[in-house]
XYZ file of N, CA, C and O in Angstrom:
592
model
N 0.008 -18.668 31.204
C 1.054 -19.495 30.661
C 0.863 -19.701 29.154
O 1.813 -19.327 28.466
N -0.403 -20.335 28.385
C -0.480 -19.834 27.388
C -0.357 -18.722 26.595
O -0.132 -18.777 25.386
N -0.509 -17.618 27.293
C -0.476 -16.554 26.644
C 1.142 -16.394 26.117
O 1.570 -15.968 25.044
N 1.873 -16.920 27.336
C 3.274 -16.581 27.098
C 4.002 -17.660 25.903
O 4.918 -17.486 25.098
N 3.391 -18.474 26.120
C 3.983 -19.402 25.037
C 3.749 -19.014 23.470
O 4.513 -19.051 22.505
N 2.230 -18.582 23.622
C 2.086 -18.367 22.225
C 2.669 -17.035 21.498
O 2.758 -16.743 20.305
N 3.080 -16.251 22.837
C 3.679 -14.910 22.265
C 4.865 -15.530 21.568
O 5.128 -15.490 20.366
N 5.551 -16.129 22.575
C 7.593 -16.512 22.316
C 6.988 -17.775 20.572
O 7.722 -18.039 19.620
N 5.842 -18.145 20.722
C 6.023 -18.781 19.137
C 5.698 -18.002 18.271
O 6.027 -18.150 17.095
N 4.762 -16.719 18.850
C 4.725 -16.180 17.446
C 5.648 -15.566 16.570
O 5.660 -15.400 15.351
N 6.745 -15.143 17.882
C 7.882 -14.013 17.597
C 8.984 -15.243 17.165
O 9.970 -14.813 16.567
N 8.956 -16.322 17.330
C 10.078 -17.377 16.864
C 9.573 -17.999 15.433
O 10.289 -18.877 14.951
N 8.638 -17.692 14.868
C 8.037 -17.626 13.518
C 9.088 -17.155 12.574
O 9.593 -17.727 11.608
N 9.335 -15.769 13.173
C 9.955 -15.025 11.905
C 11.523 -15.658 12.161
O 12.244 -15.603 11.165
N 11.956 -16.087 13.048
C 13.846 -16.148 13.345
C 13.694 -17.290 13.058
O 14.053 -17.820 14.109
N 13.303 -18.440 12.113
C 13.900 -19.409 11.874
C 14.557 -19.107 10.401
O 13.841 -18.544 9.572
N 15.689 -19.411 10.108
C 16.559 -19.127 9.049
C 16.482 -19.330 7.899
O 17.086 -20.334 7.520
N 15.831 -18.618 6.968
C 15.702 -19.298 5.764
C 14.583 -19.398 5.246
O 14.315 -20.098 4.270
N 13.710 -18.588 5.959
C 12.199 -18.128 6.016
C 12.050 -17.087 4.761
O 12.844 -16.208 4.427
N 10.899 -17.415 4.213
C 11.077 -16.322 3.129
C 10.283 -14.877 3.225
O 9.345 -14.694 4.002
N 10.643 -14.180 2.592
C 10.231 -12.572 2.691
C 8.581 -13.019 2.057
O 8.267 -13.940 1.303
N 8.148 -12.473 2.392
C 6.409 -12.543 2.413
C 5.890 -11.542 1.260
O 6.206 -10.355 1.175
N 5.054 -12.226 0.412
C 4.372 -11.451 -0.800
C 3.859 -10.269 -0.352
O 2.645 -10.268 -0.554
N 4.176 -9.425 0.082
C 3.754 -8.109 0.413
C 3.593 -7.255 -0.515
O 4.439 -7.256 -1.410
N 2.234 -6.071 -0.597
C 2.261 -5.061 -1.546
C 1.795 -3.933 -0.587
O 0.753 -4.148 0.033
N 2.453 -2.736 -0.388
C 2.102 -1.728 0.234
C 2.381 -0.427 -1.274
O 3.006 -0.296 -2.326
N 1.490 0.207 -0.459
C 1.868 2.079 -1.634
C 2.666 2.678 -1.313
O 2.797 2.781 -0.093
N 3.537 3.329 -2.111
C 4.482 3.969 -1.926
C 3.920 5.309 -1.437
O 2.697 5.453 -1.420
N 4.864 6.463 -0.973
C 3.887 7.599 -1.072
C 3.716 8.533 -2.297
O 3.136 9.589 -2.048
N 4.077 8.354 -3.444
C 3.475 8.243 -4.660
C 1.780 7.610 -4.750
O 0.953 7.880 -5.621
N 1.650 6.933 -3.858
C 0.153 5.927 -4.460
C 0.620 5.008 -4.913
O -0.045 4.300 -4.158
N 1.247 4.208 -5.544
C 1.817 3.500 -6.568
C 1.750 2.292 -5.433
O 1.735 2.470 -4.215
N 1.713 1.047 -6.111
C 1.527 -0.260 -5.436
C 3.094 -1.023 -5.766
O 3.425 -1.255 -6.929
N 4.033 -1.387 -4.529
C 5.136 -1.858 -4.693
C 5.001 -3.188 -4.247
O 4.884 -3.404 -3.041
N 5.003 -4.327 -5.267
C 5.198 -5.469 -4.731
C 6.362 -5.808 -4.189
O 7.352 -5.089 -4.321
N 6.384 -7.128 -3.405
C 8.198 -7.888 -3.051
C 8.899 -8.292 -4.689
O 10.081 -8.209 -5.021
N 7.519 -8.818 -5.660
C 7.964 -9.896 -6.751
C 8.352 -8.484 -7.581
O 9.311 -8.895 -8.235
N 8.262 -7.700 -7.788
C 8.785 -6.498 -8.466
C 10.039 -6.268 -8.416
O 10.879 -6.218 -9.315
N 10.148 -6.076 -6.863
C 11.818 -6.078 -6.693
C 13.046 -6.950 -7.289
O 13.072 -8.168 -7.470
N 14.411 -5.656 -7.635
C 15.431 -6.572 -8.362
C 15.620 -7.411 -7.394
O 15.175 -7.287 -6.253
N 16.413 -8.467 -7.885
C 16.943 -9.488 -6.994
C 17.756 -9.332 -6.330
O 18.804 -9.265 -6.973
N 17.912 -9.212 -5.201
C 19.015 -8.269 -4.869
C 18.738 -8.575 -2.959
O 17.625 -8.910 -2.552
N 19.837 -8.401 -2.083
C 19.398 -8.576 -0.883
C 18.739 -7.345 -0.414
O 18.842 -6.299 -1.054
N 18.030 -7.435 0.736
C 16.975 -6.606 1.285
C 16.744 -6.331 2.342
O 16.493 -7.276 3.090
N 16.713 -4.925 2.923
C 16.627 -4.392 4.371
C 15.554 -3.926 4.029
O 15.129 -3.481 2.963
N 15.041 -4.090 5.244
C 13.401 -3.720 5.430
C 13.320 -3.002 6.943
O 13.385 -3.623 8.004
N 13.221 -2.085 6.854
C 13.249 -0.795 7.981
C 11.500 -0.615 8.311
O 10.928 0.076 7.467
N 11.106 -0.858 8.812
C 9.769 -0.408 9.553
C 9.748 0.986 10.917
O 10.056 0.934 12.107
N 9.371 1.837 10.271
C 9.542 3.321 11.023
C 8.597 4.168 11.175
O 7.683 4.003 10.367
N 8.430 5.194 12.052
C 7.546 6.135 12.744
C 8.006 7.225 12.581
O 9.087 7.354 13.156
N 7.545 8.412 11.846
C 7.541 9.540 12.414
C 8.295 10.480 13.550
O 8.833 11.566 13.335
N 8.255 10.203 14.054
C 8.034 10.480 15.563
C 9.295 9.674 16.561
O 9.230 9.768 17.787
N 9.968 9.204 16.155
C 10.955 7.982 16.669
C 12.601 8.355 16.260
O 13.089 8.350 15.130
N 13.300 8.688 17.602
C 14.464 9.474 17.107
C 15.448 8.440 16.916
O 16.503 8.774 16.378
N 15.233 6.872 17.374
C 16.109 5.850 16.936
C 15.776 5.703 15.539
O 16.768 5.705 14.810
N 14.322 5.537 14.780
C 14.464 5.764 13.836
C 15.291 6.299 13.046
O 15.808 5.653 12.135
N 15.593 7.779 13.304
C 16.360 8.460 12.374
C 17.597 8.189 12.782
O 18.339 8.878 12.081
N 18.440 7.343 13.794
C 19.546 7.112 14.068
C 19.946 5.953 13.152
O 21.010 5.766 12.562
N 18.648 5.108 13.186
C 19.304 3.631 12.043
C 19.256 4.174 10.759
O 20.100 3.659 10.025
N 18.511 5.105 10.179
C 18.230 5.551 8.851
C 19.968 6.494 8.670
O 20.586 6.406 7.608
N 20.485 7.271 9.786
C 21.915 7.555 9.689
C 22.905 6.473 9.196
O 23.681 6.297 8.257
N 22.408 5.735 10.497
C 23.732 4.432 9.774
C 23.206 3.777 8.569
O 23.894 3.813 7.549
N 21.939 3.117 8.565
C 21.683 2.701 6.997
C 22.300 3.913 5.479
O 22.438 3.818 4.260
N 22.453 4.711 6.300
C 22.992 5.861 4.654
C 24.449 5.699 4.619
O 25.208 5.978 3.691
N 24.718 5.218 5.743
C 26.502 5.136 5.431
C 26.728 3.654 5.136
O 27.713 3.533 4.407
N 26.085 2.320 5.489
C 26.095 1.523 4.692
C 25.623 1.575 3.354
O 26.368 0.832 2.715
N 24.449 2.254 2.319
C 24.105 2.049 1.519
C 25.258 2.835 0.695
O 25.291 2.445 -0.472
N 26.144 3.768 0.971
C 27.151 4.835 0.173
C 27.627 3.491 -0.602
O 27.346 3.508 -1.800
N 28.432 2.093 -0.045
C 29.576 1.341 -0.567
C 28.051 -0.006 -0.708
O 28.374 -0.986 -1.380
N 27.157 -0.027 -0.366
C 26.323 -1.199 -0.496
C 25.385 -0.870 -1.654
O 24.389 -0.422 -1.086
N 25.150 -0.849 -3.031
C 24.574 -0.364 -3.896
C 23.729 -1.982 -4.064
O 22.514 -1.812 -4.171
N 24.073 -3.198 -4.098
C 23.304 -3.960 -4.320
C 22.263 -4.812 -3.470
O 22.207 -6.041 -3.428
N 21.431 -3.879 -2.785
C 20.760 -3.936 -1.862
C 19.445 -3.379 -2.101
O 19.534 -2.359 -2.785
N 18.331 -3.661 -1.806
C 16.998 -3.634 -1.766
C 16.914 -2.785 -0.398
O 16.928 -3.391 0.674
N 16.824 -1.332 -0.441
C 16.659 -0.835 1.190
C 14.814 -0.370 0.838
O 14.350 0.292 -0.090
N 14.081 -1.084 2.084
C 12.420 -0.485 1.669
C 12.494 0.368 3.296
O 13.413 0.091 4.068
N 11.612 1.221 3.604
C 11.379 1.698 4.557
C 9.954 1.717 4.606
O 9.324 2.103 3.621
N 9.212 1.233 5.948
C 7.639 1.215 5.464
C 7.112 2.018 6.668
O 7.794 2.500 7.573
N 5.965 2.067 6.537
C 5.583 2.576 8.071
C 4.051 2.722 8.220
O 3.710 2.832 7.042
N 3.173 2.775 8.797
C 1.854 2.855 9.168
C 1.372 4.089 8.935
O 0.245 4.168 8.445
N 2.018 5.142 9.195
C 1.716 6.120 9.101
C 1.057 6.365 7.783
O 1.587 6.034 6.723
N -0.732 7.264 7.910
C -1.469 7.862 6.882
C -1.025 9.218 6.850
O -1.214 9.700 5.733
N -0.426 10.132 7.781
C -0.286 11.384 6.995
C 0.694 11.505 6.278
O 1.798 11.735 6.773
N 0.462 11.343 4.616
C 1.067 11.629 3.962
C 2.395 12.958 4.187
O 3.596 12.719 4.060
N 1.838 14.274 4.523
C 2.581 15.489 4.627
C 3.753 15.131 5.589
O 4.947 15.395 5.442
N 3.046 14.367 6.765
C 4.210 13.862 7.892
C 4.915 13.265 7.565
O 6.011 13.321 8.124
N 4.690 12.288 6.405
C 6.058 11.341 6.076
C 6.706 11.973 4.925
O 7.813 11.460 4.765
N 6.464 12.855 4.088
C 7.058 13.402 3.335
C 8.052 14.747 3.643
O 8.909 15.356 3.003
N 7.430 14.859 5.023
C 8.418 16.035 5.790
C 9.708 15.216 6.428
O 10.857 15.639 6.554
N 9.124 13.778 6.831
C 10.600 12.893 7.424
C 11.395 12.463 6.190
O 12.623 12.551 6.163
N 10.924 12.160 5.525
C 11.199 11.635 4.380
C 12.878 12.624 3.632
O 14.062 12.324 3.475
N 11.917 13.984 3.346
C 12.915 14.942 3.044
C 14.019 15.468 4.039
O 15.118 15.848 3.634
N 13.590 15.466 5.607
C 14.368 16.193 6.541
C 15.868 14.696 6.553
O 17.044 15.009 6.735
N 15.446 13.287 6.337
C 16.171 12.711 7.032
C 16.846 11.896 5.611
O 17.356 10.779 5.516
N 16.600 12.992 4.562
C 17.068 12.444 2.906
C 16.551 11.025 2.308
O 16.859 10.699 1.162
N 15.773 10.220 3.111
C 15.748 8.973 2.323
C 15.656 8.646 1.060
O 15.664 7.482 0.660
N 15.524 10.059 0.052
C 15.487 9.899 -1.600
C 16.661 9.093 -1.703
O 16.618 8.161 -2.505
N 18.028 9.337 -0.833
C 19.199 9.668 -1.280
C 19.532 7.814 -1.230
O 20.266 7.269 -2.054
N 19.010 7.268 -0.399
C 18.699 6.021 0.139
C 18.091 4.755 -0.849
O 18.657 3.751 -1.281
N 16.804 5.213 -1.000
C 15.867 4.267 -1.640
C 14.790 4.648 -2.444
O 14.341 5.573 -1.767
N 14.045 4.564 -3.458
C 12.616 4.837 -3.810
C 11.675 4.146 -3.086
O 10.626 4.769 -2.923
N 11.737 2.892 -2.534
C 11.148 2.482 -1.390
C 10.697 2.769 -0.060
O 10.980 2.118 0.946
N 9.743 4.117 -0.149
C 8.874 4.492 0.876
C 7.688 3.874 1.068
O 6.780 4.590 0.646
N 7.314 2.885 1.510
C 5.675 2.361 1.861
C 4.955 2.327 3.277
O 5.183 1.744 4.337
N 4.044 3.156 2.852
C 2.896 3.164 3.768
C 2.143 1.645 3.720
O 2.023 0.959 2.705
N 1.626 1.267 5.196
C 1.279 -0.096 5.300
C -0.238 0.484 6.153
O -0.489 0.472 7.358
N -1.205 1.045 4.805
C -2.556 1.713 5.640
C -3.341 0.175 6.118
O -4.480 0.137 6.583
N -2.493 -1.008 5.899
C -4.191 -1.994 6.661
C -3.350 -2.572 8.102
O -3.773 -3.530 8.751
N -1.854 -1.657 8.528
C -1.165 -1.924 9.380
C -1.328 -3.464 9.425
O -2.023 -4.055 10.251
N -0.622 -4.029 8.464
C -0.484 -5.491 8.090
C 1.188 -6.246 8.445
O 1.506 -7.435 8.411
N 1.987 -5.084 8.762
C 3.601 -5.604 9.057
C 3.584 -6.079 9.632
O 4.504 -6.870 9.425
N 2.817 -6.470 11.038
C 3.341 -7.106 11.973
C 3.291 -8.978 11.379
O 3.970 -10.004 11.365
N 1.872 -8.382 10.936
C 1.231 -10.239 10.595
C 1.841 -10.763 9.074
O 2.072 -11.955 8.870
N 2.058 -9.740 8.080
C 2.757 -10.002 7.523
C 4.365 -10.389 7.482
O 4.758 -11.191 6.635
N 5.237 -9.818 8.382
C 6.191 -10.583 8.835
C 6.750 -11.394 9.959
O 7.877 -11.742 10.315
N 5.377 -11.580 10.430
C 5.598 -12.768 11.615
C 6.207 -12.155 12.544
O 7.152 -12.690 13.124
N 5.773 -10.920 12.852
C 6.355 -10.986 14.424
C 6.131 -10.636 15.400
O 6.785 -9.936 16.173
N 4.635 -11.339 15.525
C 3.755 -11.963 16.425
C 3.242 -10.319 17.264
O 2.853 -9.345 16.620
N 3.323 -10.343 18.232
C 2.504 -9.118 19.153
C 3.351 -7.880 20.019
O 3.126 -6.832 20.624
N 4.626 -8.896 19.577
C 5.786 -7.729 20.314
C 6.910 -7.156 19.043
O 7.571 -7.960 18.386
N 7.000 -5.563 18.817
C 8.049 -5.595 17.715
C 8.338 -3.902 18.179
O 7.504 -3.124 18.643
N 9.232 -3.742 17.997
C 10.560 -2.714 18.144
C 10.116 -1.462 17.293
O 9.164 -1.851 16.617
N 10.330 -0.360 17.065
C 10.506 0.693 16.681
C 11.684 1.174 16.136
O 11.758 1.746 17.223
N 12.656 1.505 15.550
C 12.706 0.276 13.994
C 12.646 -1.003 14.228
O 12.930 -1.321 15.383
N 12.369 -1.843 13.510
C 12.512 -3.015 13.354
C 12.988 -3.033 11.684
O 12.493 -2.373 10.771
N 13.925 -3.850 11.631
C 15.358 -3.684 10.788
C 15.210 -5.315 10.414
O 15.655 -6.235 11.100
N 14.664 -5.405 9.479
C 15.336 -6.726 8.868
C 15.536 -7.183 7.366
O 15.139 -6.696 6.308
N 16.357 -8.382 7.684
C 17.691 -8.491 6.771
C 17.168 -9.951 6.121
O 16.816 -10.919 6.795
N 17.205 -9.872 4.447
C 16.676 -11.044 3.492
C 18.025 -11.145 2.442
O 18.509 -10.197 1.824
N 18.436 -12.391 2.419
C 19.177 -12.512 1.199
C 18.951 -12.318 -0.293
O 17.899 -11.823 -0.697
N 19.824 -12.660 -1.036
C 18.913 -12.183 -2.420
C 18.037 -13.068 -2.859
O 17.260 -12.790 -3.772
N 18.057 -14.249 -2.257
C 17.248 -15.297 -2.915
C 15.500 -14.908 -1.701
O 14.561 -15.595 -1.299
N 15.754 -14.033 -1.618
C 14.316 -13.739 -0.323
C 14.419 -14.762 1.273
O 13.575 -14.877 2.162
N 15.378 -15.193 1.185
C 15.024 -15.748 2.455
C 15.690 -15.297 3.905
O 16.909 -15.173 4.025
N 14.993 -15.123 4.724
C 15.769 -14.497 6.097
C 17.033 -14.720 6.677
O 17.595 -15.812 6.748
N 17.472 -13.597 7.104
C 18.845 -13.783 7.360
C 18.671 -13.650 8.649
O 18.891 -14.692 9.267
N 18.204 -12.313 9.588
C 18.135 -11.886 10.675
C 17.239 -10.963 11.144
O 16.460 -10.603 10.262
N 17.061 -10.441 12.222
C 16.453 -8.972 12.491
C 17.565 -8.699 12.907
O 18.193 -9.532 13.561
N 18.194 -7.171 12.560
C 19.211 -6.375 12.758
C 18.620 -5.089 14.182
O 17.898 -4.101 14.314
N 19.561 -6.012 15.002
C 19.336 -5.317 16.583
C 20.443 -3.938 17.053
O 20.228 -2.870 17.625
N 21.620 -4.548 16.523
C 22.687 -3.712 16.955
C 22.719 -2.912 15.423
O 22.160 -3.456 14.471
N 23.340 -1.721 15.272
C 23.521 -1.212 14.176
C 24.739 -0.949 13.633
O 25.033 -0.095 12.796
N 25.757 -2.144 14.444
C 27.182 -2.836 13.865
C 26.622 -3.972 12.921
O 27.295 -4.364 11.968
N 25.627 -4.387 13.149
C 25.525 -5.695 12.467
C 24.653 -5.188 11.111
O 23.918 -5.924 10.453
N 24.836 -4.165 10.924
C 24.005 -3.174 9.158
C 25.532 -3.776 8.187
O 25.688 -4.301 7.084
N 26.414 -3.363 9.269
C 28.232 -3.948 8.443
C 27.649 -5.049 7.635
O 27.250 -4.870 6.484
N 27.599 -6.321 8.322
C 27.154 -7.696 7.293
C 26.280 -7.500 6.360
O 26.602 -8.254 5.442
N 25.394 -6.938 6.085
C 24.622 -7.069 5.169
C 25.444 -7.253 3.733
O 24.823 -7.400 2.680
């Protein structure tokens, strides 16, 4: 019973409204260190993705047809993944240049705890920050990429 409680609080951490985007610094696959405080001000999708994950490349479809008319948007895509070659082969096969400069590798696999969401999380996991950094949603359906 504890166990269950503390899961449903850890994962209700991140969905309270208005929560702010978390000082995060991951490397790009450049090497290069991308902070949050770097970023323009601007609202922000944050795509967490695998390799290997064909919904992945289904939200990264629809995220490219929202970003065509959505230019003032912060799109990051991060992912755990260390082989460089592997993410630079998804990277190119599924265009994300065309998308974002925001490719980050997260080598101390810190996303989860860094955005609060606790022990259970999705393959993408899609979420949505206003421009002032504070949470809007996790984006479940990929009608709801429209609002952003």
């Amino acid at each position: 019973m504890f166990v269950s409680l503390f899961i449903v609080y850890q994962t209700f951490i991140l969905h309270i409204s208005g929560s702010k985007i978390p000082d995060f610094s991951y490397k790009n696959i450049n090497n290069k260190i991308v902070r949050v405080s770097s970023l323009p001000r601007l609202k922000t999708l944050i795509v967490f993705f695998s390799t290997d994950c064909d919904y992945c490349t289904d939200a990264i479809s629809e995220i490219k047809k929202i970003s065509i008319k959505r230019k003032d948007v912060n799109y990051l895509f991060v992912t755990e993944e260390k082989d460089l070659t592997s993410v630079s082969t998804f990277v190119k096969k599924n265009k994300l240049n065309e998308i974002t400069p925001y490719i980050l590798i997260d080598y101390n696999k810190n996303f989860q705890k860094d955005f609060g969401l606790g022990f259970s999380m999705s393959i993408p996991t899609i979420l949505h920050y206003d421009k002032n950094g504070n949470f809007v949603k996790e984006i479940i359906d990929y009608d709801e990429l429209k609002t952003i």
